[in-house]
Coordinates of C-alpha atoms in Angstrom, one line a residue:
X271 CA 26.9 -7.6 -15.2
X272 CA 28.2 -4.6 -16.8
X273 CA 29.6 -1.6 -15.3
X274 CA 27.9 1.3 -14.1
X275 CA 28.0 4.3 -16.2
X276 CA 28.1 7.6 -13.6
X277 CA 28.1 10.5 -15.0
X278 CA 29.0 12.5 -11.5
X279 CA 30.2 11.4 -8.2
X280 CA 31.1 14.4 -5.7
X281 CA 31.3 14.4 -2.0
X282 CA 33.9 14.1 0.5
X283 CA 34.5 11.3 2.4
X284 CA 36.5 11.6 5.7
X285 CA 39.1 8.9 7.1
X286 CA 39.7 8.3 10.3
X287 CA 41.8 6.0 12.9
X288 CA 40.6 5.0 16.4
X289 CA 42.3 2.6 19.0
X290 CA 39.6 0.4 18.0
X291 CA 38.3 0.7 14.3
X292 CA 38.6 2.6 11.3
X293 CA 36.1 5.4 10.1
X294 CA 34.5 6.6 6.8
X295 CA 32.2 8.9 7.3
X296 CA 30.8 11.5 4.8
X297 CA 28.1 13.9 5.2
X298 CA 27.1 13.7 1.7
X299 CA 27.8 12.1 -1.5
X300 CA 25.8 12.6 -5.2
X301 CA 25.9 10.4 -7.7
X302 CA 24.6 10.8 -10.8
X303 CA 24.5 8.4 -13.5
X304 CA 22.1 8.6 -16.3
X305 CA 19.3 6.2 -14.8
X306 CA 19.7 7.2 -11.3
X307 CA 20.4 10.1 -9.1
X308 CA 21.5 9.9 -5.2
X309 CA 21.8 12.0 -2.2
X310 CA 24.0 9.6 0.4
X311 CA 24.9 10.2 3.9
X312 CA 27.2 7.2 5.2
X313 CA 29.4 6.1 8.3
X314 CA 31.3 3.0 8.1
X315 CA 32.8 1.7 11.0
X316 CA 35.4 -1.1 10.3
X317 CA 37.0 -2.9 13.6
X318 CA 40.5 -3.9 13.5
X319 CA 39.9 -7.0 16.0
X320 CA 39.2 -9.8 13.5
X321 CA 35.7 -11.6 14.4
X322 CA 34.2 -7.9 15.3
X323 CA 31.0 -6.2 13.1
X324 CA 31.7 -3.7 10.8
X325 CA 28.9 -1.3 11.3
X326 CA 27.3 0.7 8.5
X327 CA 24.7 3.8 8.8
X328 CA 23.5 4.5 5.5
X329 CA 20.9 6.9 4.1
X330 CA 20.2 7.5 0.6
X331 CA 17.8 9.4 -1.5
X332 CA 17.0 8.6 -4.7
X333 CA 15.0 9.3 -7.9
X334 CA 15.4 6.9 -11.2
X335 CA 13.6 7.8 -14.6
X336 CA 13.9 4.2 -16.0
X337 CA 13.5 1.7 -14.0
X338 CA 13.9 -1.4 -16.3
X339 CA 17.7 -0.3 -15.5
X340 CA 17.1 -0.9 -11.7
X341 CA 18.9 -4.7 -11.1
X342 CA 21.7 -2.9 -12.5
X343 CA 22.3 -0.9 -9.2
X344 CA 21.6 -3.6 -6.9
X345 CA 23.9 -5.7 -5.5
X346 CA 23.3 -9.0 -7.5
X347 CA 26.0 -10.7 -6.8
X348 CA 24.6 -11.3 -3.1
X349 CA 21.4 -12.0 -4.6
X350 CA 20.0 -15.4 -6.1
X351 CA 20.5 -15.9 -9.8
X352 CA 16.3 -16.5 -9.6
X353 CA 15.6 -12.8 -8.2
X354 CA 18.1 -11.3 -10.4
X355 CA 16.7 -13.4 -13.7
X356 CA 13.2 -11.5 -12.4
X357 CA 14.6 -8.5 -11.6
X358 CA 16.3 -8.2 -15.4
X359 CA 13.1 -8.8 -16.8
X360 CA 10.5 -7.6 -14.6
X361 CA 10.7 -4.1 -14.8
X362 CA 9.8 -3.2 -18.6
X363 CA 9.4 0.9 -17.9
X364 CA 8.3 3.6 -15.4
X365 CA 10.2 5.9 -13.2
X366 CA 10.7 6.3 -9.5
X367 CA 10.3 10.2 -8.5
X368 CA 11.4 9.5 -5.0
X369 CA 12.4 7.1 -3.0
X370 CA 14.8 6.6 0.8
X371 CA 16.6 3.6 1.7
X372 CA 18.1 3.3 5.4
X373 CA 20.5 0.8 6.4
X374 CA 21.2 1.2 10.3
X375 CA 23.5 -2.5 11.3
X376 CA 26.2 -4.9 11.1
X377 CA 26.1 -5.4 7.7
X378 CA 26.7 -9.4 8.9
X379 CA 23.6 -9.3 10.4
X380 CA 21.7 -8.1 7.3
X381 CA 18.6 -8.2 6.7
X382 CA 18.2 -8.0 10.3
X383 CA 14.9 -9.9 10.6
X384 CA 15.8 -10.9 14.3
X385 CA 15.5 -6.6 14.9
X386 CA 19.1 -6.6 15.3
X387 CA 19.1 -3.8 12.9
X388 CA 17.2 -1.4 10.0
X389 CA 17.2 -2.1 6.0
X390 CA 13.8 0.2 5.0
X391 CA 13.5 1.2 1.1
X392 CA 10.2 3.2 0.5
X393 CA 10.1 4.6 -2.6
X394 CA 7.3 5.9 -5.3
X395 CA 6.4 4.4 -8.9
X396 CA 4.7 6.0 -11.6
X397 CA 3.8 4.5 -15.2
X398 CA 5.2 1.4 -14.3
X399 CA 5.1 -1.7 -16.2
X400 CA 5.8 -4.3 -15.1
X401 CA 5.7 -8.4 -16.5
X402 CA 5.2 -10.2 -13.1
X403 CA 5.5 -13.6 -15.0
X404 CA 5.9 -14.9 -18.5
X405 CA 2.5 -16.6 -18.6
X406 CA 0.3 -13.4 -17.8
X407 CA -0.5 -10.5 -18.8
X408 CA 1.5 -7.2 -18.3
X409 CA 0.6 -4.6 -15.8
X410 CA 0.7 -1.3 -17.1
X411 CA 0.1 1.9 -15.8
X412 CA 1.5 1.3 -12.2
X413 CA 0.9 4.4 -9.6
X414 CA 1.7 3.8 -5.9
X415 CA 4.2 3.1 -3.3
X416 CA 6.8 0.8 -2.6
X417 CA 8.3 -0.7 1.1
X418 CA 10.8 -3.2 1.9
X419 CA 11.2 -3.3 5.4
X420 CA 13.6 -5.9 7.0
X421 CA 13.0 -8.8 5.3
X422 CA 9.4 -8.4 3.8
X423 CA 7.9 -6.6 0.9
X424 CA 4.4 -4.4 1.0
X425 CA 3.2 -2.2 -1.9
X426 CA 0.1 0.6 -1.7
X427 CA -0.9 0.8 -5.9
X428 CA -3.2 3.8 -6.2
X429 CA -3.9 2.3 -10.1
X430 CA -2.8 0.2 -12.5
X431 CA -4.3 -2.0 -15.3
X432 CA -4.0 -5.6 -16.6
X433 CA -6.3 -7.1 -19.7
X434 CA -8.9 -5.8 -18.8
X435 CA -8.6 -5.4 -15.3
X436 CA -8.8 -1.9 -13.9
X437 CA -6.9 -1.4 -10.4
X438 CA -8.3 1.2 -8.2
X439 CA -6.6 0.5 -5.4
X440 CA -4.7 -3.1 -4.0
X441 CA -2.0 -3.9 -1.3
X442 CA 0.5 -6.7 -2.0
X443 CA 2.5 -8.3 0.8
X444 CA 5.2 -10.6 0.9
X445 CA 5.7 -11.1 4.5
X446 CA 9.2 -12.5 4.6
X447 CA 10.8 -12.3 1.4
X448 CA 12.4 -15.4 0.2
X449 CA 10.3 -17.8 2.7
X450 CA 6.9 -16.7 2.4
X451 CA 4.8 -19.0 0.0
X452 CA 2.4 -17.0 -0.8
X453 CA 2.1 -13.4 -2.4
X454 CA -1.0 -11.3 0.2
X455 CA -3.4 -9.4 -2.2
X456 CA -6.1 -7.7 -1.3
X457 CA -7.7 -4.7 -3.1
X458 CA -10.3 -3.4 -4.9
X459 CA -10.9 -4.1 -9.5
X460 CA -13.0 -3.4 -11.7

């Protein structure tokens, strides 16, 4: 992968030593990097007992006008190769006007589908295309809004097109993301 090009990074980020762990904390850090920007608030709390959690509490805002550059911020390599292969070539163009991401857990415990924790990413698309798979048609045109919450994956599109298919309106669900079978889709086409 290569490396990430930032054009800013500002915040400050405090240190600090309790009988029990070690703290980062900061009440805000920007980055800015010419495909994304990002408002972060973080606390990191690290034990120094071996076989303890480390605890992270992580909120981020975001806002991204090219998304085909979006695998490039995630982290791939505690992805599968598959997802990232998809990721790379899924997203052919669109922008993200706003978006959040929580993460509220022992990272350990990640992606906390037992409730042992929060991971929820919600963010917009506009003008997205997108090549779902090699065989089909692109979508073009993308409106709507994206959620991954815990381990699944929903998504509200407002519009969209496809050959000749017109979305006006469809919800796609992946209950359980890397176990589900089958992709949920309901909506309406013309």
């Amino acid at each position: 992968r290569e490396s990430l090009k930032i054009t800013q990074l500002k915040g400050t980020i405090a240190w600090q030593q309790t009988p029990d762990d070690w703290i980062a904390s900061s009440p805000i850090i920007e980055l800015d990097s010419p495909d994304l920007k990002t408002k972060s608030r973080l606390s990191l709390s690290i034990p120094k007992t071996e076989g303890q959690k480390t605890f992270m509490d992580l909120q981020t805002a975001f806002a991204s006008d090219d998304v085909s550059k979006a695998s490039y911020y995630l982290p791939a390599s505690a992805m599968k190769k598959t997802v990232v292969d998809w990721l790379d070539r899924a997203f052919i163009s669109g922008r993200v006007p706003r978006g959040n991401m929580l993460f509220y857990g022992n990272l350990s415990d990640f992606p906390f589908t037992g409730g042992q924790g929060i991971f929820e990413t919600r963010f917009e698309v506009d003008q997205l295309e997108l090549a779902y798979d090699p065989e089909w048609p692109h979508v073009i045109d993308l409106g709507g809004e994206v959620l991954f919450l815990q381990g699944g994956l929903q998504v509200d599109l407002r519009k969209g097109l496809s050959d000749k298919v017109k979305i006006n309106q469809a919800k796609v669900t992946i209950p359980a993301l890397g176990k589900s079978e089958h992709l949920l889709v309901q909506g309406e086409l013309e």
